[in-house]
mmCIF file of C-alpha atoms and ligand atoms in Angstrom:
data_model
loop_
_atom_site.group_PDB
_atom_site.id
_atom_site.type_symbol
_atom_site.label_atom_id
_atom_site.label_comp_id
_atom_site.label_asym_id
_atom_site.label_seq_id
_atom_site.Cartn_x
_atom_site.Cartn_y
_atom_site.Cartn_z
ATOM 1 C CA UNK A 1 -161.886 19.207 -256.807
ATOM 2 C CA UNK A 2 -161.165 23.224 -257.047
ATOM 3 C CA UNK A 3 -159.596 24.700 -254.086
ATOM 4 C CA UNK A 4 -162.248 27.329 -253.804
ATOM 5 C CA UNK A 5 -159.796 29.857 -251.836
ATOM 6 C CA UNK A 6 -156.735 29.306 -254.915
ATOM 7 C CA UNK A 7 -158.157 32.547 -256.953
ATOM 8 C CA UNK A 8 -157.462 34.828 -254.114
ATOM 9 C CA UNK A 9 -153.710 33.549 -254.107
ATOM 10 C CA UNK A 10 -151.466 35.353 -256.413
ATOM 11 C CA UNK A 11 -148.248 33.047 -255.978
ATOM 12 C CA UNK A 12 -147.599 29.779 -253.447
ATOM 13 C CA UNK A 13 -144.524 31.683 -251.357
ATOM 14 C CA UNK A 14 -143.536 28.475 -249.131
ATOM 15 C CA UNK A 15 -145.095 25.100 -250.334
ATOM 16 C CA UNK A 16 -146.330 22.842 -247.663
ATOM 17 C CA UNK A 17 -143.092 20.533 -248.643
ATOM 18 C CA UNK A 18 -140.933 23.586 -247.762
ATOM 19 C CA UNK A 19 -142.635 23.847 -243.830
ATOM 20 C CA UNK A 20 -142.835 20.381 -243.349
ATOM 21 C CA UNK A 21 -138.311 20.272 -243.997
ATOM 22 C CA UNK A 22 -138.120 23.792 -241.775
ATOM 23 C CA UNK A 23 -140.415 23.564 -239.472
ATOM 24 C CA UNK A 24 -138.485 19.751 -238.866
ATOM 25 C CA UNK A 25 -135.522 22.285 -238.634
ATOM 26 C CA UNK A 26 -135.939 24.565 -236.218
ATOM 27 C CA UNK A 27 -137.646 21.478 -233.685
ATOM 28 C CA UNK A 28 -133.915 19.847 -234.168
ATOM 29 C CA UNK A 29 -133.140 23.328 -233.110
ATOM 30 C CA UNK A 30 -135.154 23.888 -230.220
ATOM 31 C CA UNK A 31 -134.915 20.365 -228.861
ATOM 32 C CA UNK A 32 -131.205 20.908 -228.348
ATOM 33 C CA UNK A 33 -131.423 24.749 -226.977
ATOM 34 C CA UNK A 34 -133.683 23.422 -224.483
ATOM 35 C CA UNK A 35 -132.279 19.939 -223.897
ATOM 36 C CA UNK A 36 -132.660 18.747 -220.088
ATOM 37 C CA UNK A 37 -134.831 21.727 -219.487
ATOM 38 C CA UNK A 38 -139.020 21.619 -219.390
ATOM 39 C CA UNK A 39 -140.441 24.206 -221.280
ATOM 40 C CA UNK A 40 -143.738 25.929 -221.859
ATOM 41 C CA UNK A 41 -144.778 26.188 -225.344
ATOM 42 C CA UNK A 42 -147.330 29.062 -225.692
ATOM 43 C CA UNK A 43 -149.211 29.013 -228.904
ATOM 44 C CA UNK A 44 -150.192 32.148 -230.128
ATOM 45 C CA UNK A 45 -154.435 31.898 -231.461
ATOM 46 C CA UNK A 46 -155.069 31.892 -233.633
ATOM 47 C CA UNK A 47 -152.880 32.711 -236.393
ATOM 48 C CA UNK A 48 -149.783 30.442 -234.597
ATOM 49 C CA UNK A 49 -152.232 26.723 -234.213
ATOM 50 C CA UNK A 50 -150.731 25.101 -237.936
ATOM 51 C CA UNK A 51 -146.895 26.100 -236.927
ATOM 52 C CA UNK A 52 -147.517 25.302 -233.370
ATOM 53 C CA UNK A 53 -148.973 21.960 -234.178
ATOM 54 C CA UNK A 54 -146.338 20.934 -236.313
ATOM 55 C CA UNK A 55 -143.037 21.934 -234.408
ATOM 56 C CA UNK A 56 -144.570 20.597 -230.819
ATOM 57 C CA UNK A 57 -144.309 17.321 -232.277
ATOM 58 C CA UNK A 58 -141.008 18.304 -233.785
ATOM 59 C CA UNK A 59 -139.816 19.022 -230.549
ATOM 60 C CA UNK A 60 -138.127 16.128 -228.428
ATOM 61 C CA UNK A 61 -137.285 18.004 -224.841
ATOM 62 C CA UNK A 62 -140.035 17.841 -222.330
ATOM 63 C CA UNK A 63 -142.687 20.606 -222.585
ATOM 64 C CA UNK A 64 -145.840 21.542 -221.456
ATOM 65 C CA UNK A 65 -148.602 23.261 -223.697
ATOM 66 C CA UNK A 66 -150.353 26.910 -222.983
ATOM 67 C CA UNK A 67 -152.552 28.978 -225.071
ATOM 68 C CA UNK A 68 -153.046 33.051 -225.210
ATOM 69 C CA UNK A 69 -155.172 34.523 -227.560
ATOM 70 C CA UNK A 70 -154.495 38.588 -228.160
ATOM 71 C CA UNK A 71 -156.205 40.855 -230.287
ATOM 72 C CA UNK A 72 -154.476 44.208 -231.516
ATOM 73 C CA UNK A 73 -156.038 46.883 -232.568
ATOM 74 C CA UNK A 74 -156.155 47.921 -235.981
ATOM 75 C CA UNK A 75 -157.529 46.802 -239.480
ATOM 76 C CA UNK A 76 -157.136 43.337 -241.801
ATOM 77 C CA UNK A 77 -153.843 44.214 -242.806
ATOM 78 C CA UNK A 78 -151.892 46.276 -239.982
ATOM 79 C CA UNK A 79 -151.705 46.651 -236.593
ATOM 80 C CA UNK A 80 -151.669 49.243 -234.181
ATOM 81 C CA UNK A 81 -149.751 47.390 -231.389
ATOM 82 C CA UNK A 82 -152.146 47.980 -228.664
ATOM 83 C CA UNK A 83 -152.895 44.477 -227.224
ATOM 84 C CA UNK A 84 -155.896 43.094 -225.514
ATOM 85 C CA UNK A 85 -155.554 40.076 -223.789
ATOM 86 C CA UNK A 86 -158.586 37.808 -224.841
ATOM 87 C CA UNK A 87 -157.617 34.576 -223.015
ATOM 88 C CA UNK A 88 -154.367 34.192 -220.554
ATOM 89 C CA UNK A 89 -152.279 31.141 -220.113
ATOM 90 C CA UNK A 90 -154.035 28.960 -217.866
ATOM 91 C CA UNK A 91 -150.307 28.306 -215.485
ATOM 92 C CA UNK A 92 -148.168 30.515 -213.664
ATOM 93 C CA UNK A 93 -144.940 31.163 -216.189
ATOM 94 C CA UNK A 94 -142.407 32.520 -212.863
ATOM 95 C CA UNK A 95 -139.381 30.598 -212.427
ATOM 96 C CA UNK A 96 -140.073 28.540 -216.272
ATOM 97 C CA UNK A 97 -138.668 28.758 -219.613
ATOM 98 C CA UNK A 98 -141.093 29.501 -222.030
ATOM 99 C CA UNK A 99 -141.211 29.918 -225.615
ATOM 100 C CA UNK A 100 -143.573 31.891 -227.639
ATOM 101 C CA UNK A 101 -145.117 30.492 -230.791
ATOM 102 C CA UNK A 102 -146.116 33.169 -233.123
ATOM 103 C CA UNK A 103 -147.028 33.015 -237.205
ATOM 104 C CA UNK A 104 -145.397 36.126 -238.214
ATOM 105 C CA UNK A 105 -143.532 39.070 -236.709
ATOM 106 C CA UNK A 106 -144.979 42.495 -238.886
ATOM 107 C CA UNK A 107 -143.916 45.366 -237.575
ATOM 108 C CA UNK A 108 -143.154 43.670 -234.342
ATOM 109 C CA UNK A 109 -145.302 46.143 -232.115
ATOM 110 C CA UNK A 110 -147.960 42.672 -231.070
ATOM 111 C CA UNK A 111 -145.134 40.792 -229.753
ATOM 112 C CA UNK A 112 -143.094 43.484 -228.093
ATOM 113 C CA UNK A 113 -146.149 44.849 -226.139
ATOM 114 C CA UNK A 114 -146.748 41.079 -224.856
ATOM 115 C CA UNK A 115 -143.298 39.906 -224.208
ATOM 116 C CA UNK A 116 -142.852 43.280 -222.232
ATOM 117 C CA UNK A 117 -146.366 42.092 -220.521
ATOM 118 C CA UNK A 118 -144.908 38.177 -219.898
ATOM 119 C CA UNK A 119 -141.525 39.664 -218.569
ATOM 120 C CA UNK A 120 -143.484 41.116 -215.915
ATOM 121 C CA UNK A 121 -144.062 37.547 -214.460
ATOM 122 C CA UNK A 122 -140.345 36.713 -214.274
ATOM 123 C CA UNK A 123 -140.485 33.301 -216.515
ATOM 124 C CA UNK A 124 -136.682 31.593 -216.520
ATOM 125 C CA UNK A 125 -136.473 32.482 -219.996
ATOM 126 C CA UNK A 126 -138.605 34.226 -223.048
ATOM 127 C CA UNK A 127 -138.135 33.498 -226.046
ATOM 128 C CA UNK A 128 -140.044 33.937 -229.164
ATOM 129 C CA UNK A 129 -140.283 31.206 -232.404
ATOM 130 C CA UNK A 130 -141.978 32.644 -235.404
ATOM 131 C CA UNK A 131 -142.706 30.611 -238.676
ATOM 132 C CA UNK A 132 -142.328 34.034 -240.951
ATOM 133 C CA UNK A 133 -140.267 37.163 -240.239
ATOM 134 C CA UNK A 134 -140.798 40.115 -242.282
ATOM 135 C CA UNK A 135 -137.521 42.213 -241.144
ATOM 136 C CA UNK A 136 -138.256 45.349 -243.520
ATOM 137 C CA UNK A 137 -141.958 46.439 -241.573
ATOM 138 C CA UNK A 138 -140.019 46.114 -237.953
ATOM 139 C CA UNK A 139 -141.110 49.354 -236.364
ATOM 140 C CA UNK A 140 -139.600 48.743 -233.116
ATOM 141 C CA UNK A 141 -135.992 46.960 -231.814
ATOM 142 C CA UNK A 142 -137.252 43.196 -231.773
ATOM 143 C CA UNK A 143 -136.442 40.083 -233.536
ATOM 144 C CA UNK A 144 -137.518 36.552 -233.186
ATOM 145 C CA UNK A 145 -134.928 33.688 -231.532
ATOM 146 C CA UNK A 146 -136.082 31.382 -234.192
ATOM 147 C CA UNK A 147 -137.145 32.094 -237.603
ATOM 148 C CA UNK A 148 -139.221 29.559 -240.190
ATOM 149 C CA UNK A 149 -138.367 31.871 -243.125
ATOM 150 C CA UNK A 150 -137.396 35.964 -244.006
ATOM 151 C CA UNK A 151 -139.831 36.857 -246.272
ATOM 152 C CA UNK A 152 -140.267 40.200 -248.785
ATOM 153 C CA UNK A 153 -143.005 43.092 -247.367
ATOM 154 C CA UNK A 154 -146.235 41.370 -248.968
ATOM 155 C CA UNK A 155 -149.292 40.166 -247.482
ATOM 156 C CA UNK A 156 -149.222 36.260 -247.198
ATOM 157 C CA UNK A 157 -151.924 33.829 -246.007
ATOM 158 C CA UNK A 158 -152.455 29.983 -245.202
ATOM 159 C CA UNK A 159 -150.907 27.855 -242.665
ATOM 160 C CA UNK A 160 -152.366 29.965 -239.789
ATOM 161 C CA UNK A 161 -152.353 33.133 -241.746
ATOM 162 C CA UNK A 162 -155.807 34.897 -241.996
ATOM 163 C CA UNK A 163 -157.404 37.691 -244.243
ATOM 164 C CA UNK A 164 -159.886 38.335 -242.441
ATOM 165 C CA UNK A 165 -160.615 35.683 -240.585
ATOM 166 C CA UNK A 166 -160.234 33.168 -243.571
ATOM 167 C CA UNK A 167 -157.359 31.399 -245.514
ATOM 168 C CA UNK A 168 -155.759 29.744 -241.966
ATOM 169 C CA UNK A 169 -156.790 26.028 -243.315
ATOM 170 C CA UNK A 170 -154.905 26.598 -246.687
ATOM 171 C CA UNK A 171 -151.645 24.762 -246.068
ATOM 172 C CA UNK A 172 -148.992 26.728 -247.766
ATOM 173 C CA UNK A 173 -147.929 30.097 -247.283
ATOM 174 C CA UNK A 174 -149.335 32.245 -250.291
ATOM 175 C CA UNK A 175 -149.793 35.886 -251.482
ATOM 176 C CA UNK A 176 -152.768 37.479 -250.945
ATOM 177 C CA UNK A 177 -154.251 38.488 -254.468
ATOM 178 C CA UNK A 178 -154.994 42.412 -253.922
ATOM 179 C CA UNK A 179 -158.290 43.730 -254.420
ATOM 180 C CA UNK A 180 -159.226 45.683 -257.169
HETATM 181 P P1 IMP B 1 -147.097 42.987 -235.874
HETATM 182 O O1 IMP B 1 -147.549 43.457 -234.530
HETATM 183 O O2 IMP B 1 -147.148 44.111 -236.893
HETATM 184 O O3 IMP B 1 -145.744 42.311 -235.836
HETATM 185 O O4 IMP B 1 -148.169 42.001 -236.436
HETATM 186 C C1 IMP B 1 -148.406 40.788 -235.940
HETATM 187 C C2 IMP B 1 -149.711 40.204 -236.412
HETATM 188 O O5 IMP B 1 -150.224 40.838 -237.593
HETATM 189 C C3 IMP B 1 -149.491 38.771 -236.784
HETATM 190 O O6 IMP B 1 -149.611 37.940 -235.669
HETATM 191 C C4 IMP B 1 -150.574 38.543 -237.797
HETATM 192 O O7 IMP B 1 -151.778 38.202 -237.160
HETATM 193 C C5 IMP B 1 -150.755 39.876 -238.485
HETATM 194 N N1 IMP B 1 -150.015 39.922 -239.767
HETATM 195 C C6 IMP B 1 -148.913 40.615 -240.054
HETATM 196 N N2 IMP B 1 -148.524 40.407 -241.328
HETATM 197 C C7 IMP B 1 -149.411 39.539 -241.858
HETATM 198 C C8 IMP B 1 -149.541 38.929 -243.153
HETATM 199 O O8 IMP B 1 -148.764 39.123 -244.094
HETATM 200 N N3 IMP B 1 -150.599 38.095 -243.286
HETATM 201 C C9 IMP B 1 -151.489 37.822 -242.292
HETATM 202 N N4 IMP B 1 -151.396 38.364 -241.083
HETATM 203 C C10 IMP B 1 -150.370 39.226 -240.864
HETATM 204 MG MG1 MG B 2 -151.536 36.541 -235.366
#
């Protein structure tokens, strides 16, 4: 059967074969930076639910699961920085090590506005775990602890990546096609 959203993709960037070996990766990774220690995992909504899915169960140190959904300001393809929180974690992070699940750092200017906000709460330890970096957009000094893949300054989607709204159920990483 067609993959009705395959004509909007110009190129596959990461096939699903490629996540499924890194994202294994970076949970050997994680699970020994954080062995003996109980983490919280905070997944990101919605962009983060495929890569957070996959490297909780990569992960083999204790952790406990929290969810924060932000929206930014700004259009389909760029932010503006300027975060609203939509829904909080449910638990108090003071005192715990906690771990950030994100799909992609852009510019940077989403995470840096809420790590700046979490740091207020005085967790143990923040770090952040992104699936893609995209190090030429950075418009401020931040840069994830653990990175899936560097990729070039193009607009991807799938595996948690939207245009608007749409694409997050494709399960590779793939250009967008532009619009003409
Ligand atoms: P930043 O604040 O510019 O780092 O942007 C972060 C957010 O912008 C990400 O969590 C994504 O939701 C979105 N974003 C940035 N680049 C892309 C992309 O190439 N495809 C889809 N969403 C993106
Ligand atoms: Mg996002």
């Amino acid at each position: 059967m067609i993959n009705e959203m395959e004509k909007d993709v110009s190129r596959v960037l990461i096939s699903e074969e490629e996540i499924k070996k890194r994202v294994k990766e970076m949970g050997a990774q994680i699970s020994e930076d954080y062995a003996g220690k109980d983490v919280i995992i905070v997944c990101i909504l919605k962009g983060a639910v495929q890569f957070f899915s996959d490297l909780s169960r990569a992960l083999t140190c204790h952790c406990e699961m929290d969810f924060m959904s932000i929206s930014s300001y700004g259009n389909a393809m760029r932010t503006s920085g300027i975060v609203r929180i939509s829904k909080d974690l449910d638990n108090s992070i003071t005192n715990r090590h906690v771990l950030i699940i994100e799909d992609i750092m852009d510019s940077g200017l989403t995470l840096n506005h809420l790590t700046n906000i979490l740091k207020t709460r005085q967790p143990a330890s923040l770090r952040i775990a992104c699936l893609l970096d995209k190090p030429e957009r950075r418009e401020c000094a931040i840069s994830p602890d653990y990175v899936g893949f560097v990729i070039p300054n193009e607009f991807v989607i799938g595996y948690g990546l939207d245009y608007m709204g749409h694409f997050r159920n494709l399960p590779y990483v793939g250009v967008k096609k532009t619009d003409q």
